[in-house]
Coordinates of C-alpha atoms in Angstrom, one line a residue:
X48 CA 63.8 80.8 95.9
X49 CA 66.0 83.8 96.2
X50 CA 68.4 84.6 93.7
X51 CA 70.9 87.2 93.6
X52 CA 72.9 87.7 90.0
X53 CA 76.9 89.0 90.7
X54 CA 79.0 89.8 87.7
X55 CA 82.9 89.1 87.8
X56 CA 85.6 90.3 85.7
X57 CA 86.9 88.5 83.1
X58 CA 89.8 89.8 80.4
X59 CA 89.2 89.2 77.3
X60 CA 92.2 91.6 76.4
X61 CA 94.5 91.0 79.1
X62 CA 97.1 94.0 80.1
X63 CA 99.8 92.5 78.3
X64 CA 97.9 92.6 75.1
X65 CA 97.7 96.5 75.5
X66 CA 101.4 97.1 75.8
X67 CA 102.0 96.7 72.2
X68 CA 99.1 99.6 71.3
X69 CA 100.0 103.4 71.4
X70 CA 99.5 104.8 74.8
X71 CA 96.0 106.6 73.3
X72 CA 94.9 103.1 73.2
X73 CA 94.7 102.5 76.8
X74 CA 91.8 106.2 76.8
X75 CA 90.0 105.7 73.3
X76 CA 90.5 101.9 72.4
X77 CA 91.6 100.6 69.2
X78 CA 88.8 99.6 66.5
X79 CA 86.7 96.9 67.4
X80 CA 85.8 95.4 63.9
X81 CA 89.9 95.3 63.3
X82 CA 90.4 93.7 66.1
X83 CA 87.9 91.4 66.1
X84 CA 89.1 90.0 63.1
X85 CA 92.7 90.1 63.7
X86 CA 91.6 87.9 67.2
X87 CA 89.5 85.4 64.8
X88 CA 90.4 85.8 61.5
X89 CA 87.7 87.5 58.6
X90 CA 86.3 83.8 58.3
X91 CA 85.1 82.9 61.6
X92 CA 84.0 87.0 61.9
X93 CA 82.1 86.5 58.7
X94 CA 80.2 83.6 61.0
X95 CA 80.4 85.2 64.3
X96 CA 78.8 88.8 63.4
X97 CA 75.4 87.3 62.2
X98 CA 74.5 85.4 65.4
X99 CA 75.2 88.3 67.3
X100 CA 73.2 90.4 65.3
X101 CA 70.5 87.5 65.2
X102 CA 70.9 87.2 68.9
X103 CA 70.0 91.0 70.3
X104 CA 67.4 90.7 67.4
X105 CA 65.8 87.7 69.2
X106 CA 65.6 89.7 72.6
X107 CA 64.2 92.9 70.8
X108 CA 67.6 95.0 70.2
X109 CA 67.4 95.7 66.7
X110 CA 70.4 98.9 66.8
X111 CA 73.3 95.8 67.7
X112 CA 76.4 96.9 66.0
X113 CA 80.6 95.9 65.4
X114 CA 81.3 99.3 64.7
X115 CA 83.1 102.0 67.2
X116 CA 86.4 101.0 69.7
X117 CA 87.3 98.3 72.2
X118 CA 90.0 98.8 74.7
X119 CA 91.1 97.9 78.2
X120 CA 88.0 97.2 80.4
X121 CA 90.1 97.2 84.2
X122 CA 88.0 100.7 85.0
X123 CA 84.7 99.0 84.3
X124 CA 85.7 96.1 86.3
X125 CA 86.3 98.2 89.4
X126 CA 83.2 100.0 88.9
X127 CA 81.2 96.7 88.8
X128 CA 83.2 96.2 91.8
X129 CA 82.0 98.7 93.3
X130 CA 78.8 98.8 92.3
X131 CA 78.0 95.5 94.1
X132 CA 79.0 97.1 97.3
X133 CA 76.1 99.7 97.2
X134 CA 73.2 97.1 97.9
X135 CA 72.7 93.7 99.2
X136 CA 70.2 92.9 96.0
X137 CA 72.6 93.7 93.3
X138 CA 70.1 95.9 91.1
X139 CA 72.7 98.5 90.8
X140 CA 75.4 96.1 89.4
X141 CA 72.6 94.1 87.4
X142 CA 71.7 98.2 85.7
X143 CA 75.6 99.2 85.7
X144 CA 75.9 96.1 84.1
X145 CA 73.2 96.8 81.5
X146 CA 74.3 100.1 80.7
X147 CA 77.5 98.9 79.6
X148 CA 76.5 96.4 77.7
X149 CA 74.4 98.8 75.8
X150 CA 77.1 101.7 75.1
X151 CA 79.6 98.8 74.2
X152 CA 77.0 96.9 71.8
X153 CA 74.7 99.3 70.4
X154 CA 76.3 102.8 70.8
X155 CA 79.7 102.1 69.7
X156 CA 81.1 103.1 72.9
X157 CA 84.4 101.6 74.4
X158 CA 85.0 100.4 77.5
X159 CA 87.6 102.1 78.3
X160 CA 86.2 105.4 77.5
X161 CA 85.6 107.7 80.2
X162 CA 82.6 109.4 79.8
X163 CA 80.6 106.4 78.7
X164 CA 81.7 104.5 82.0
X165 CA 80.1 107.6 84.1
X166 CA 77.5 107.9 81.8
X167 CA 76.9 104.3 82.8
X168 CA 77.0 104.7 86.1
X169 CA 75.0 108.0 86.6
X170 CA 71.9 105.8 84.9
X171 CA 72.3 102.9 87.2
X172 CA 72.6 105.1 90.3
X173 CA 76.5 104.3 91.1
X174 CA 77.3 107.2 93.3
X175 CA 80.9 108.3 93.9
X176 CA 81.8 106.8 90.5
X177 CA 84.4 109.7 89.5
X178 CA 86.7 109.0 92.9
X179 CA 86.8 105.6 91.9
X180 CA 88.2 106.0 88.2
X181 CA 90.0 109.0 90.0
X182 CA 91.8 106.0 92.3
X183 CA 93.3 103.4 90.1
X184 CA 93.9 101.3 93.4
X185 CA 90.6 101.3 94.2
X186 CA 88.7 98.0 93.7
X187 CA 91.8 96.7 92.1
X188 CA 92.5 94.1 94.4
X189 CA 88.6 92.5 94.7
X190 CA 89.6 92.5 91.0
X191 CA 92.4 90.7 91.2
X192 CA 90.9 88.4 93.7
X193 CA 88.0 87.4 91.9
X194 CA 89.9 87.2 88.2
X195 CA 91.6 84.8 90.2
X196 CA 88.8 83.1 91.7
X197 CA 86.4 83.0 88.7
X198 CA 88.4 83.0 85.6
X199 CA 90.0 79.6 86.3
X200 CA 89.1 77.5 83.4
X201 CA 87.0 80.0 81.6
X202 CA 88.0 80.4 77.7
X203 CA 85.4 83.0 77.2
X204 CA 82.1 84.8 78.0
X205 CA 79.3 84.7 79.0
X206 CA 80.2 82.0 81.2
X207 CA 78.0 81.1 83.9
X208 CA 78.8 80.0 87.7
X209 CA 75.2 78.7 89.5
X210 CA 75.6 77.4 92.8
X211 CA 73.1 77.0 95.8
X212 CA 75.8 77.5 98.3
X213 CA 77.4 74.0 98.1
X214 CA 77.5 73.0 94.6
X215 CA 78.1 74.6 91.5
X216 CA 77.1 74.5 87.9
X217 CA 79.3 76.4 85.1
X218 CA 78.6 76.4 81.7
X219 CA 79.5 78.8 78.8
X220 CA 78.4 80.4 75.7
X221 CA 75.3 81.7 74.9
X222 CA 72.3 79.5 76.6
X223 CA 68.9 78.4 75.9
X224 CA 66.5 79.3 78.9
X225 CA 66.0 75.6 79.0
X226 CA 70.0 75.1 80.1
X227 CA 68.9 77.3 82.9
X228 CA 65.8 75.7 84.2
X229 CA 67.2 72.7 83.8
X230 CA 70.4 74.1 86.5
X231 CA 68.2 75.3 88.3
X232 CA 66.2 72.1 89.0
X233 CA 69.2 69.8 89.9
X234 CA 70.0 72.8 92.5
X235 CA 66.9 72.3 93.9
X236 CA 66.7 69.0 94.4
X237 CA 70.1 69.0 96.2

């Protein structure tokens, strides 16, 4: 069985959020742990931080962390855009992918921050990755397309679209490898 992993945008700060931050906001982000809390309140935080940390811990990532910025993440989008474009397997959006994650999660890096995008992408081997930050049209509308394809009925991420072509399984949240296996299967019977 051949399976190819493709990421898609979702906003988990839309634009309309960013409006009311200063315009530095939209370069260096606004403080994560804040904002966290302000989205969920201290309570659910208190409960939320924990599992994350238990989480990375449980996949060997012991430097997980709430500290450092978050901000608009429509530049990281159109690089993951563009990254899928560069080969048919998807291993550069699949490292891209990774490398983000890592700055945003462990570095205390936001995604919105310049230099860690092209940091991100000189790692995964995204070529060309300065032009497309340089373009703010480019990659915007696959984007827009698939924020409009994809997002519809998502209320938060990961969420996860398997499909063999002429079905489709979603689920969200965090999954045991068992939820997987188990989507798998029924696709495979199909």
């Amino acid at each position: 069985v051949d399976v190819k992993v493709s990421w898609r945008p979702y906003m988990l700060m839309p634009a309309s959020t960013w409006g009311s931050f200063p315009p530095e906001a939209q370069k260096y982000g606004i403080n994560k742990r804040e904002w966290y809390n302000q989205k969920f309140g201290p309570d659910r935080m208190a409960t939320i931080e924990p599992r994350l940390r238990n989480a990375f811990e449980n996949v060997g990532i012991e430097n997980f962390s709430m500290g450092g910025n978050t901000g608009p993440t429509m530049d990281a989008h159109r690089l993951v855009a563009y990254a899928e474009t560069l080969d048919a397997s998807g291993d550069i959006q699949n490292a891209l992918m990774e490398g983000l994650f890592s700055r945003y999660f462990t570095q205390e890096r936001a995604p919105c921050d310049k230099e860690a995008l092209l940091d991100a992408c000189k790692e995964a081997g995204v070529t060309d990755a300065e032009s497309v930050l340089e373009d703010s049209s480019k990659f915007l509308l696959d984007v827009e397309d698939q924020l409009r394809t994809y997002s519809r009925g998502v209320s938060g991420v990961p969420h996860f679209i398997i499909s063999n072509g002429s079905k489709r399984l979603q689920f969200g949240g965090a999954q045991p490898s068992e939820t997987f296996e188990d989507a798998f299967k029924e696709l495979l019977e199909r």
